[in-house]
Amino acid sequence: MEREESGSLGSLREFNRERVVQALRMLGVASRAEVARRTGLSRSTVSSIVAELQEEGFVVDRDSDGRPATGGGRPPAMIALDPSAGLAVGIDFGKRHLAVAVADLSHEILAEAWREMPNDYGAAEAIERAAELVEGAIADSGAPRDRILGVGMGLPGPVHSTGTVGSSAILPGWAGTKAADRMTERLGMEAWLGNDANLGGLAEATWGSGRGCSTVVYLKLATGIGAGIVIGGQLFEGAGGTAGEIGHTSLDETGDICRCGSRGCLETYAGGAAIAALLSRSFNQELEIEDVLRRASGGDPACRRALAEAGRHIGVAVANLCNLVNPERIIVGGSMGYAGDLLLDPLRESVKLRAIPSAVEDVEVVLGELGERAELLGAIALVLHEAGPAWSGRAPVMQKAATADTEP
Ligand SMILES: [Zn+2]
């Protein structure tokens, strides 16, 4: 195939190739039309780039169910990156769990492991335990280590764009650490760190309830409340990486002082910790949000009422967000998502009452599809997003071009 090697046409082609590869990284198995929609390139440009990538062995055919195309039968409608061309490792540091997974480029999970963790676990011990789990998962998956593109990590706390963890009520011992750098040192692989709500949003937008939507907001409702905003398939992180802190939307400027220093934050009314504290007083015993959810599903009226009121409060903050961001879908995840419509119905009602009518018309409030795996899968998506182009199919082509064009 003839390629333009010099000038702006050549570099435009190279740029478009990268966009196609990037789109396939995020979509996994996709049709050419989906790739065109995702990249904004024309169908014919996508088809010609895909043909080139197939010839070079970086893209393979899939049948319409996403399985490897066998030839014969229905014509292959779908394509994917060659799964063996790279692997991604994901790590989710939860409030009381640690999860790791290894996935290939067709987004198939090859190995996965979960461990319970003690409350308030520290960064150093958790990084070591995670590294051991990763080594085990890599061995289980049978994946060659040199094919691993990197390690994505999610954490329930703010992560500044410099990679430094901000102060977090959930894992306070992590503040100020550069967890990704430590993991890189430990494993000898490139690592990236993201906020858990952001990663949950990335995963739900890529593979879950938000797939195919233009603007998605993921709400992680657990001990705290966070949001991940995904616009056009890209995470919106703001200037310093802290966008989406919806839990600190002030609902009452004379309300209780929040741990963040403000007053009347949503989290002080509707965070899992706040709800559990409220009901612990009512029942005169120490309850956790999981206990509240269990009692509510068993019909306990006090727990049901607390969750319904939380839904209404969350809806107020979400209505404001709808006016500002105009999302197509609000996806509810985190442990409080298990309350289902008990929480979601009052939340929807509150959004309907308070957001401007045109924003209400556009938005749908749904449960996440990925459940407790959303953050772990998001950590894998982070690698697919961030890993450099060296493995994307570009490097071998450049080598080929370099031998063909020995320019002085
Ligand atoms: Zn606050």
PDB file of N, CA and C and ligand atoms in Angstrom, residues 245 247-250 256-268, ligand 1:
ATOM      1  N   GLU A 245     -16.438  16.821  42.304  1.00  0.00           N
ATOM      2  CA  GLU A 245     -16.627  16.669  43.767  1.00  0.00           C
ATOM      3  C   GLU A 245     -18.038  17.127  44.153  1.00  0.00           C
ATOM      4  N   GLY A 247     -20.150  15.800  46.043  1.00  0.00           N
ATOM      5  CA  GLY A 247     -20.456  15.607  47.463  1.00  0.00           C
ATOM      6  C   GLY A 247     -20.253  16.876  48.282  1.00  0.00           C
ATOM      7  N   HIS A 248     -19.476  17.813  47.730  1.00  0.00           N
ATOM      8  CA  HIS A 248     -19.223  19.059  48.461  1.00  0.00           C
ATOM      9  C   HIS A 248     -19.960  20.229  47.832  1.00  0.00           C
ATOM     10  N   THR A 249     -21.029  19.921  47.090  1.00  0.00           N
ATOM     11  CA  THR A 249     -21.967  20.950  46.663  1.00  0.00           C
ATOM     12  C   THR A 249     -22.693  21.416  47.926  1.00  0.00           C
ATOM     13  N   SER A 250     -22.719  22.717  48.165  1.00  0.00           N
ATOM     14  CA  SER A 250     -23.348  23.219  49.384  1.00  0.00           C
ATOM     15  C   SER A 250     -24.858  23.332  49.186  1.00  0.00           C
ATOM     16  N   ASP A 256     -24.355  22.160  58.728  1.00  0.00           N
ATOM     17  CA  ASP A 256     -23.218  21.662  59.505  1.00  0.00           C
ATOM     18  C   ASP A 256     -21.907  21.894  58.756  1.00  0.00           C
ATOM     19  N   ILE A 257     -20.851  22.091  59.526  1.00  0.00           N
ATOM     20  CA  ILE A 257     -19.534  22.260  58.903  1.00  0.00           C
ATOM     21  C   ILE A 257     -19.043  20.886  58.433  1.00  0.00           C
ATOM     22  N   CYS A 258     -18.644  20.848  57.158  1.00  0.00           N
ATOM     23  CA  CYS A 258     -18.192  19.598  56.536  1.00  0.00           C
ATOM     24  C   CYS A 258     -16.688  19.441  56.772  1.00  0.00           C
ATOM     25  N   ARG A 259     -16.183  18.220  56.605  1.00  0.00           N
ATOM     26  CA  ARG A 259     -14.743  17.984  56.758  1.00  0.00           C
ATOM     27  C   ARG A 259     -13.919  18.796  55.765  1.00  0.00           C
ATOM     28  N   CYS A 260     -14.556  19.212  54.655  1.00  0.00           N
ATOM     29  CA  CYS A 260     -13.821  19.997  53.647  1.00  0.00           C
ATOM     30  C   CYS A 260     -13.665  21.453  54.071  1.00  0.00           C
ATOM     31  N   GLY A 261     -14.387  21.872  55.119  1.00  0.00           N
ATOM     32  CA  GLY A 261     -14.280  23.256  55.581  1.00  0.00           C
ATOM     33  C   GLY A 261     -15.489  24.105  55.206  1.00  0.00           C
ATOM     34  N   SER A 262     -16.297  23.609  54.292  1.00  0.00           N
ATOM     35  CA  SER A 262     -17.500  24.350  53.899  1.00  0.00           C
ATOM     36  C   SER A 262     -18.657  23.977  54.833  1.00  0.00           C
ATOM     37  N   ARG A 263     -19.818  24.528  54.559  1.00  0.00           N
ATOM     38  CA  ARG A 263     -20.995  24.205  55.371  1.00  0.00           C
ATOM     39  C   ARG A 263     -22.087  23.586  54.509  1.00  0.00           C
ATOM     40  N   GLY A 264     -22.838  22.687  55.100  1.00  0.00           N
ATOM     41  CA  GLY A 264     -24.052  22.172  54.464  1.00  0.00           C
ATOM     42  C   GLY A 264     -23.800  21.383  53.195  1.00  0.00           C
ATOM     43  N   CYS A 265     -22.644  20.718  53.090  1.00  0.00           N
ATOM     44  CA  CYS A 265     -22.334  19.937  51.890  1.00  0.00           C
ATOM     45  C   CYS A 265     -23.293  18.750  51.753  1.00  0.00           C
ATOM     46  N   LEU A 266     -23.561  18.367  50.506  1.00  0.00           N
ATOM     47  CA  LEU A 266     -24.420  17.212  50.216  1.00  0.00           C
ATOM     48  C   LEU A 266     -24.000  15.993  51.044  1.00  0.00           C
ATOM     49  N   GLU A 267     -22.689  15.765  51.156  1.00  0.00           N
ATOM     50  CA  GLU A 267     -22.187  14.588  51.858  1.00  0.00           C
ATOM     51  C   GLU A 267     -22.621  14.555  53.325  1.00  0.00           C
ATOM     52  N   THR A 268     -22.799  15.742  53.942  1.00  0.00           N
ATOM     53  CA  THR A 268     -23.205  15.767  55.356  1.00  0.00           C
ATOM     54  C   THR A 268     -24.669  15.370  55.526  1.00  0.00           C
TER      55      THR A 268
HETATM   56 ZN    ZN B   1     -17.757  19.438  52.093  1.00  0.00          ZN
END
